[in-house]
Amino acid sequence: MRQPLRWPWSDFDVDDVLAPAIAVHVDVTETRAEVSEHWHRKGQLVFALGGGVTCRVPSGLWMVPPHCGVWIPGGMEHSNIATANARIFFVYIEPGAADLPDRCCTFSISPLLRELIIELSDCAPDDERCDFLGRILLAELPLMPVQQLHLPISAEPRLRRIAEALADDPADRRTLAEWANHVALSESSLARLVVNETGLTFGRWRQQLHLIVALRELASGSSVQQVSGDLGYESVTAFIAMFKKALGKPPARYLSDIAQDGGSAFIA
C-alpha cells in the first residue's frame, strides 16, 4: 500500500522561491510513499541517500538507487514512488541557473555534491548560506557524469498498457505472443512496435524493467531471494545470472560498489 509522501513544510510552493537552488529532505517510514503526477516551473534533482525512488515521466521510468540522482527538467510532468525507509532529497533548481540537460537523465553524485545537498536541505530558502551553497552545487552538478538507468515507455497506447501492467505486476510472465493477443496485434507486429518505440527487443525491454524493480527493492532492504520470487524467477540462481549478465556484477557487489564510489556504476 502506498501512502502520500509527507513533506516537512506546508503551504509552501517551491516555484515561488527565487533562490538558484533549494533542497528538501524527506524521510519515508515503514510503508511506501508516492508523490502523484505534478510538475514544477523549476527543474528537480531527485537524490536518494538510502532506499530507492522510481520517477515516472511521460517517456519512461527512471530508477534512483542510493547515492545517485535523477534530473527532471522544469515543466515536465512526473510522479515519484519511494521505497519504505527511504531517505530522499529533492533539489529544486531555477531555470537557467546552471547548464543542465533539457531531458531526464541520471547523474552520478560525488561525495562533495552529496554533502552540499545535505547541507542545503538544512538551510531556509532566505538564508544567505542557502544562496552560497546553492551556487557551489550548481557549479558542481553539471560536471557529474551522465548515466542512464531507465525503462523507455512510448506514448503508443498499446505499448503503454503493457508497460503499466508489467510495472504493476513485474512477475507477469506472459509471452510476446500472449501480450500480442492481449492488445489485438500479431506477434510480429508487437515485436516491431516495441523495437521501433523503445529501441529494445521485447525480452530486453522487460528485463530492463526487472532490473529497475530489483535495484529499487534491493536498495530498500529486500533480500535477493525475495526479489527473485517477486519477479517470477524460478530460482535465485537464475535471477543472479540475469543480473550479472546485464550489469557485470552480482546484486550485492553492484549495490556495494555504488555506495563506495558515489554511484558511477549503471546500466548503459
mmCIF file of C-alpha atoms in Angstrom:
data_model
loop_
_atom_site.group_PDB
_atom_site.id
_atom_site.type_symbol
_atom_site.label_atom_id
_atom_site.label_comp_id
_atom_site.label_asym_id
_atom_site.label_seq_id
_atom_site.Cartn_x
_atom_site.Cartn_y
_atom_site.Cartn_z
ATOM 1 C CA MET A 1 0.000 0.000 0.000
ATOM 2 C CA ARG A 2 1.347 3.426 -0.964
ATOM 3 C CA GLN A 3 0.911 6.471 1.255
ATOM 4 C CA PRO A 4 1.206 10.115 0.150
ATOM 5 C CA LEU A 5 4.709 11.421 0.735
ATOM 6 C CA ARG A 6 4.745 13.682 3.787
ATOM 7 C CA TRP A 7 6.577 16.959 3.230
ATOM 8 C CA PRO A 8 8.462 18.772 6.032
ATOM 9 C CA TRP A 9 6.611 22.005 5.249
ATOM 10 C CA SER A 10 3.081 23.087 4.392
ATOM 11 C CA ASP A 11 1.651 25.991 2.368
ATOM 12 C CA PHE A 12 4.999 26.356 0.609
ATOM 13 C CA ASP A 13 5.378 26.423 -3.181
ATOM 14 C CA VAL A 14 8.943 25.818 -4.334
ATOM 15 C CA ASP A 15 8.222 27.737 -7.541
ATOM 16 C CA ASP A 16 7.620 30.899 -5.508
ATOM 17 C CA VAL A 17 11.208 30.856 -4.191
ATOM 18 C CA LEU A 18 13.693 32.663 -6.422
ATOM 19 C CA ALA A 19 16.847 31.191 -4.858
ATOM 20 C CA PRO A 20 19.003 29.498 -7.548
ATOM 21 C CA ALA A 21 18.729 26.166 -5.721
ATOM 22 C CA ILE A 22 16.870 24.907 -2.667
ATOM 23 C CA ALA A 23 16.738 21.398 -1.199
ATOM 24 C CA VAL A 24 14.164 19.488 0.810
ATOM 25 C CA HIS A 25 14.875 16.367 2.865
ATOM 26 C CA VAL A 26 12.132 13.756 3.267
ATOM 27 C CA ASP A 27 12.337 10.511 5.248
ATOM 28 C CA VAL A 28 9.909 7.738 4.299
ATOM 29 C CA THR A 29 8.680 5.492 7.124
ATOM 30 C CA GLU A 30 7.917 1.796 7.020
ATOM 31 C CA THR A 31 5.452 1.996 4.103
ATOM 32 C CA ARG A 32 5.975 3.030 0.505
ATOM 33 C CA ALA A 33 5.154 6.625 -0.332
ATOM 34 C CA GLU A 34 4.136 8.344 -3.529
ATOM 35 C CA VAL A 35 4.004 11.854 -4.938
ATOM 36 C CA SER A 36 1.281 11.801 -7.589
ATOM 37 C CA GLU A 37 1.735 13.297 -11.055
ATOM 38 C CA HIS A 38 2.634 17.008 -10.988
ATOM 39 C CA TRP A 39 5.103 19.482 -12.446
ATOM 40 C CA HIS A 40 7.229 22.458 -11.391
ATOM 41 C CA ARG A 41 8.483 25.575 -13.068
ATOM 42 C CA LYS A 42 11.848 24.686 -11.549
ATOM 43 C CA GLY A 43 13.920 21.687 -12.536
ATOM 44 C CA GLN A 44 14.212 18.944 -9.925
ATOM 45 C CA LEU A 45 17.022 16.616 -8.908
ATOM 46 C CA VAL A 46 15.766 13.541 -7.043
ATOM 47 C CA PHE A 47 18.521 12.127 -4.833
ATOM 48 C CA ALA A 48 18.358 9.048 -2.595
ATOM 49 C CA LEU A 49 20.820 8.650 0.247
ATOM 50 C CA GLY A 50 19.082 5.455 1.339
ATOM 51 C CA GLY A 51 16.361 3.268 -0.105
ATOM 52 C CA GLY A 52 15.170 3.757 -3.662
ATOM 53 C CA VAL A 53 12.930 6.052 -5.695
ATOM 54 C CA THR A 54 11.253 5.450 -9.045
ATOM 55 C CA CYS A 55 10.397 8.517 -11.131
ATOM 56 C CA ARG A 56 7.734 8.190 -13.808
ATOM 57 C CA VAL A 57 7.796 10.698 -16.676
ATOM 58 C CA PRO A 58 5.891 10.616 -19.994
ATOM 59 C CA SER A 59 8.802 8.917 -21.797
ATOM 60 C CA GLY A 60 9.729 6.298 -19.219
ATOM 61 C CA LEU A 61 10.551 5.076 -15.738
ATOM 62 C CA TRP A 62 13.747 6.241 -14.065
ATOM 63 C CA MET A 63 15.292 4.493 -11.088
ATOM 64 C CA VAL A 64 17.126 6.445 -8.355
ATOM 65 C CA PRO A 65 19.326 3.967 -6.472
ATOM 66 C CA PRO A 66 21.239 5.108 -3.366
ATOM 67 C CA HIS A 67 23.893 7.781 -3.956
ATOM 68 C CA CYS A 68 22.527 8.664 -7.391
ATOM 69 C CA GLY A 69 20.285 11.421 -8.712
ATOM 70 C CA VAL A 70 17.713 11.712 -11.483
ATOM 71 C CA TRP A 71 17.331 15.090 -13.164
ATOM 72 C CA ILE A 72 13.807 16.149 -14.221
ATOM 73 C CA PRO A 73 13.712 19.369 -16.277
ATOM 74 C CA GLY A 74 11.285 22.116 -15.330
ATOM 75 C CA GLY A 75 7.800 21.874 -16.786
ATOM 76 C CA MET A 76 7.886 18.075 -17.189
ATOM 77 C CA GLU A 77 5.067 16.082 -15.604
ATOM 78 C CA HIS A 78 6.318 13.395 -13.241
ATOM 79 C CA SER A 79 5.490 11.279 -10.211
ATOM 80 C CA ASN A 80 7.781 9.741 -7.585
ATOM 81 C CA ILE A 81 7.398 6.439 -5.726
ATOM 82 C CA ALA A 82 9.736 5.825 -2.783
ATOM 83 C CA THR A 83 10.509 2.544 -1.060
ATOM 84 C CA ALA A 84 9.907 2.085 2.642
ATOM 85 C CA ASN A 85 12.582 3.643 4.849
ATOM 86 C CA ALA A 86 13.995 5.739 2.009
ATOM 87 C CA ARG A 87 15.967 8.894 2.740
ATOM 88 C CA ILE A 88 15.251 11.304 -0.104
ATOM 89 C CA PHE A 89 16.392 14.786 -1.075
ATOM 90 C CA PHE A 90 14.641 16.945 -3.665
ATOM 91 C CA VAL A 91 16.767 19.761 -5.088
ATOM 92 C CA TYR A 92 14.780 22.441 -6.945
ATOM 93 C CA ILE A 93 16.783 24.496 -9.440
ATOM 94 C CA GLU A 94 15.789 27.789 -11.028
ATOM 95 C CA PRO A 95 15.536 27.587 -14.848
ATOM 96 C CA GLY A 96 18.745 28.769 -16.483
ATOM 97 C CA ALA A 97 20.698 28.753 -13.204
ATOM 98 C CA ALA A 98 23.026 26.009 -14.474
ATOM 99 C CA ASP A 99 23.901 24.288 -17.733
ATOM 100 C CA LEU A 100 21.735 21.206 -17.236
ATOM 101 C CA PRO A 101 20.132 18.844 -19.791
ATOM 102 C CA ASP A 102 16.657 19.508 -21.200
ATOM 103 C CA ARG A 103 15.812 15.798 -20.840
ATOM 104 C CA CYS A 104 15.695 13.343 -17.970
ATOM 105 C CA CYS A 105 18.968 11.678 -17.073
ATOM 106 C CA THR A 106 20.794 10.005 -14.212
ATOM 107 C CA PHE A 107 23.695 11.854 -12.604
ATOM 108 C CA SER A 108 26.488 10.274 -10.636
ATOM 109 C CA ILE A 109 26.628 12.075 -7.275
ATOM 110 C CA SER A 110 30.123 12.781 -5.944
ATOM 111 C CA PRO A 111 30.821 12.848 -2.182
ATOM 112 C CA LEU A 112 31.203 16.659 -2.379
ATOM 113 C CA LEU A 113 27.869 17.085 -4.148
ATOM 114 C CA ARG A 114 26.194 14.715 -1.685
ATOM 115 C CA GLU A 115 27.370 16.826 1.262
ATOM 116 C CA LEU A 116 26.286 20.039 -0.470
ATOM 117 C CA ILE A 117 22.772 18.639 -0.976
ATOM 118 C CA ILE A 118 22.555 17.544 2.664
ATOM 119 C CA GLU A 119 23.758 20.939 3.935
ATOM 120 C CA LEU A 120 21.459 22.825 1.574
ATOM 121 C CA SER A 121 18.447 20.887 2.876
ATOM 122 C CA ASP A 122 19.155 22.249 6.364
ATOM 123 C CA CYS A 123 19.003 25.880 5.181
ATOM 124 C CA ALA A 124 15.971 28.131 4.982
ATOM 125 C CA PRO A 125 15.469 29.483 1.422
ATOM 126 C CA ASP A 126 16.067 33.072 2.609
ATOM 127 C CA ASP A 127 19.266 32.162 4.477
ATOM 128 C CA GLU A 128 22.470 33.638 2.983
ATOM 129 C CA ARG A 129 24.098 30.238 3.429
ATOM 130 C CA CYS A 130 21.425 28.740 1.147
ATOM 131 C CA ASP A 131 22.465 31.067 -1.675
ATOM 132 C CA PHE A 132 26.173 30.309 -1.126
ATOM 133 C CA LEU A 133 25.744 26.523 -1.002
ATOM 134 C CA GLY A 134 23.325 26.583 -3.913
ATOM 135 C CA ARG A 135 25.789 28.357 -6.187
ATOM 136 C CA ILE A 136 28.549 25.851 -5.380
ATOM 137 C CA LEU A 137 26.101 22.989 -6.024
ATOM 138 C CA LEU A 138 25.110 24.482 -9.383
ATOM 139 C CA ALA A 139 28.762 24.762 -10.398
ATOM 140 C CA GLU A 140 29.392 21.140 -9.418
ATOM 141 C CA LEU A 141 26.269 19.355 -10.727
ATOM 142 C CA PRO A 142 26.849 19.916 -14.489
ATOM 143 C CA LEU A 143 30.295 18.312 -14.077
ATOM 144 C CA MET A 144 28.837 14.997 -12.911
ATOM 145 C CA PRO A 145 28.911 12.067 -15.385
ATOM 146 C CA VAL A 146 25.543 11.494 -17.043
ATOM 147 C CA GLN A 147 24.395 7.861 -16.984
ATOM 148 C CA GLN A 148 21.118 6.077 -17.688
ATOM 149 C CA LEU A 149 19.031 3.691 -15.647
ATOM 150 C CA HIS A 150 15.566 3.846 -17.091
ATOM 151 C CA LEU A 151 12.823 1.996 -18.910
ATOM 152 C CA PRO A 152 11.762 3.744 -22.130
ATOM 153 C CA ILE A 153 7.988 3.997 -22.393
ATOM 154 C CA SER A 154 6.214 5.083 -25.534
ATOM 155 C CA ALA A 155 3.079 7.187 -25.754
ATOM 156 C CA GLU A 156 1.725 4.480 -28.064
ATOM 157 C CA PRO A 157 -1.386 3.329 -26.130
ATOM 158 C CA ARG A 158 -0.972 -0.432 -26.588
ATOM 159 C CA LEU A 159 2.649 -0.394 -25.506
ATOM 160 C CA ARG A 160 1.830 1.844 -22.555
ATOM 161 C CA ARG A 161 -0.871 -0.630 -21.460
ATOM 162 C CA ILE A 162 1.721 -3.412 -21.419
ATOM 163 C CA ALA A 163 4.260 -1.248 -19.583
ATOM 164 C CA GLU A 164 1.764 -0.270 -16.898
ATOM 165 C CA ALA A 165 0.640 -3.879 -16.445
ATOM 166 C CA LEU A 166 4.240 -5.079 -16.068
ATOM 167 C CA ALA A 167 5.099 -2.237 -13.703
ATOM 168 C CA ASP A 168 2.136 -3.223 -11.512
ATOM 169 C CA ASP A 169 2.995 -6.930 -11.693
ATOM 170 C CA PRO A 170 6.649 -7.486 -12.698
ATOM 171 C CA ALA A 171 6.228 -11.234 -12.156
ATOM 172 C CA ASP A 172 3.812 -11.422 -15.106
ATOM 173 C CA ARG A 173 5.462 -13.948 -17.425
ATOM 174 C CA ARG A 174 3.142 -13.743 -20.412
ATOM 175 C CA THR A 175 4.964 -14.406 -23.666
ATOM 176 C CA LEU A 176 5.252 -11.941 -26.535
ATOM 177 C CA ALA A 177 2.531 -13.915 -28.350
ATOM 178 C CA GLU A 178 0.222 -13.704 -25.325
ATOM 179 C CA TRP A 179 0.784 -9.959 -24.966
ATOM 180 C CA ALA A 180 0.169 -9.511 -28.690
ATOM 181 C CA ASN A 181 -3.179 -11.272 -28.339
ATOM 182 C CA HIS A 182 -3.966 -9.094 -25.311
ATOM 183 C CA VAL A 183 -3.539 -5.876 -27.316
ATOM 184 C CA ALA A 184 -5.021 -7.249 -30.555
ATOM 185 C CA LEU A 185 -1.821 -7.381 -32.588
ATOM 186 C CA SER A 186 0.080 -10.162 -34.300
ATOM 187 C CA GLU A 187 3.230 -11.351 -32.548
ATOM 188 C CA SER A 188 5.463 -9.949 -35.300
ATOM 189 C CA SER A 189 3.646 -6.586 -35.252
ATOM 190 C CA LEU A 190 4.089 -6.226 -31.500
ATOM 191 C CA ALA A 191 7.753 -7.207 -31.756
ATOM 192 C CA ARG A 192 8.324 -4.482 -34.375
ATOM 193 C CA LEU A 193 6.336 -1.956 -32.353
ATOM 194 C CA VAL A 194 8.436 -2.489 -29.221
ATOM 195 C CA VAL A 195 11.699 -2.121 -31.141
ATOM 196 C CA ASN A 196 10.506 0.942 -33.061
ATOM 197 C CA GLU A 197 9.205 2.717 -29.967
ATOM 198 C CA THR A 198 11.874 1.786 -27.393
ATOM 199 C CA GLY A 199 14.944 0.658 -29.318
ATOM 200 C CA LEU A 200 14.864 -2.644 -27.400
ATOM 201 C CA THR A 201 13.533 -6.097 -28.131
ATOM 202 C CA PHE A 202 10.571 -7.152 -26.011
ATOM 203 C CA GLY A 203 12.730 -9.529 -23.928
ATOM 204 C CA ARG A 204 15.379 -6.861 -23.296
ATOM 205 C CA TRP A 205 12.708 -4.259 -22.522
ATOM 206 C CA ARG A 206 11.070 -6.491 -19.906
ATOM 207 C CA GLN A 207 14.485 -7.372 -18.467
ATOM 208 C CA GLN A 208 15.226 -3.661 -18.084
ATOM 209 C CA LEU A 209 12.033 -3.303 -16.043
ATOM 210 C CA HIS A 210 13.081 -6.263 -13.879
ATOM 211 C CA LEU A 211 16.461 -4.645 -13.250
ATOM 212 C CA ILE A 212 14.838 -1.359 -12.233
ATOM 213 C CA VAL A 213 12.436 -3.096 -9.860
ATOM 214 C CA ALA A 214 15.203 -5.326 -8.492
ATOM 215 C CA LEU A 215 17.506 -2.400 -7.726
ATOM 216 C CA ARG A 216 14.685 -0.468 -6.089
ATOM 217 C CA GLU A 217 13.706 -3.383 -3.863
ATOM 218 C CA LEU A 218 17.267 -4.438 -3.019
ATOM 219 C CA ALA A 219 18.092 -0.840 -2.090
ATOM 220 C CA SER A 220 15.138 -0.807 0.295
ATOM 221 C CA GLY A 221 16.464 -3.876 2.127
ATOM 222 C CA SER A 222 14.683 -6.772 0.425
ATOM 223 C CA SER A 223 16.709 -9.976 0.117
ATOM 224 C CA VAL A 224 17.881 -11.408 -3.192
ATOM 225 C CA GLN A 225 15.638 -14.407 -2.547
ATOM 226 C CA GLN A 226 12.584 -12.209 -2.015
ATOM 227 C CA VAL A 227 13.231 -10.075 -5.093
ATOM 228 C CA SER A 228 13.855 -13.139 -7.217
ATOM 229 C CA GLY A 229 10.488 -14.579 -6.198
ATOM 230 C CA ASP A 230 8.661 -11.264 -6.643
ATOM 231 C CA LEU A 231 9.949 -11.045 -10.219
ATOM 232 C CA GLY A 232 8.809 -14.570 -11.042
ATOM 233 C CA TYR A 233 12.203 -16.232 -11.453
ATOM 234 C CA GLU A 234 12.217 -19.997 -10.997
ATOM 235 C CA SER A 235 15.367 -19.851 -8.877
ATOM 236 C CA VAL A 236 17.634 -17.354 -7.140
ATOM 237 C CA THR A 237 20.479 -18.634 -9.325
ATOM 238 C CA ALA A 238 18.584 -17.697 -12.498
ATOM 239 C CA PHE A 239 17.910 -14.191 -11.164
ATOM 240 C CA ILE A 240 21.545 -13.630 -10.150
ATOM 241 C CA ALA A 241 22.720 -14.878 -13.553
ATOM 242 C CA MET A 242 20.408 -12.404 -15.343
ATOM 243 C CA PHE A 243 21.526 -9.551 -13.082
ATOM 244 C CA LYS A 244 25.228 -10.322 -13.501
ATOM 245 C CA LYS A 245 24.949 -10.680 -17.274
ATOM 246 C CA ALA A 246 23.212 -7.302 -17.558
ATOM 247 C CA LEU A 247 25.282 -5.320 -15.051
ATOM 248 C CA GLY A 248 28.531 -7.249 -14.858
ATOM 249 C CA LYS A 249 28.268 -7.939 -11.117
ATOM 250 C CA PRO A 250 26.008 -9.914 -8.776
ATOM 251 C CA PRO A 251 23.412 -7.826 -6.863
ATOM 252 C CA ALA A 252 25.242 -7.467 -3.535
ATOM 253 C CA ARG A 253 28.508 -6.431 -5.205
ATOM 254 C CA TYR A 254 26.755 -3.981 -7.528
ATOM 255 C CA LEU A 255 24.999 -2.127 -4.693
ATOM 256 C CA SER A 256 28.139 -2.170 -2.559
ATOM 257 C CA ASP A 257 30.167 -0.593 -5.365
ATOM 258 C CA ILE A 258 27.521 2.106 -5.909
ATOM 259 C CA ALA A 259 27.697 3.041 -2.226
ATOM 260 C CA GLN A 260 31.501 3.165 -2.282
ATOM 261 C CA ASP A 261 32.104 5.112 -5.466
ATOM 262 C CA GLY A 262 29.169 7.537 -5.348
ATOM 263 C CA GLY A 263 27.016 5.918 -7.991
ATOM 264 C CA SER A 264 29.265 5.501 -11.019
ATOM 265 C CA ALA A 265 28.047 2.001 -11.963
ATOM 266 C CA PHE A 266 24.904 1.998 -14.124
ATOM 267 C CA ILE A 267 23.076 0.293 -16.904
ATOM 268 C CA ALA A 268 24.202 1.886 -20.147
#
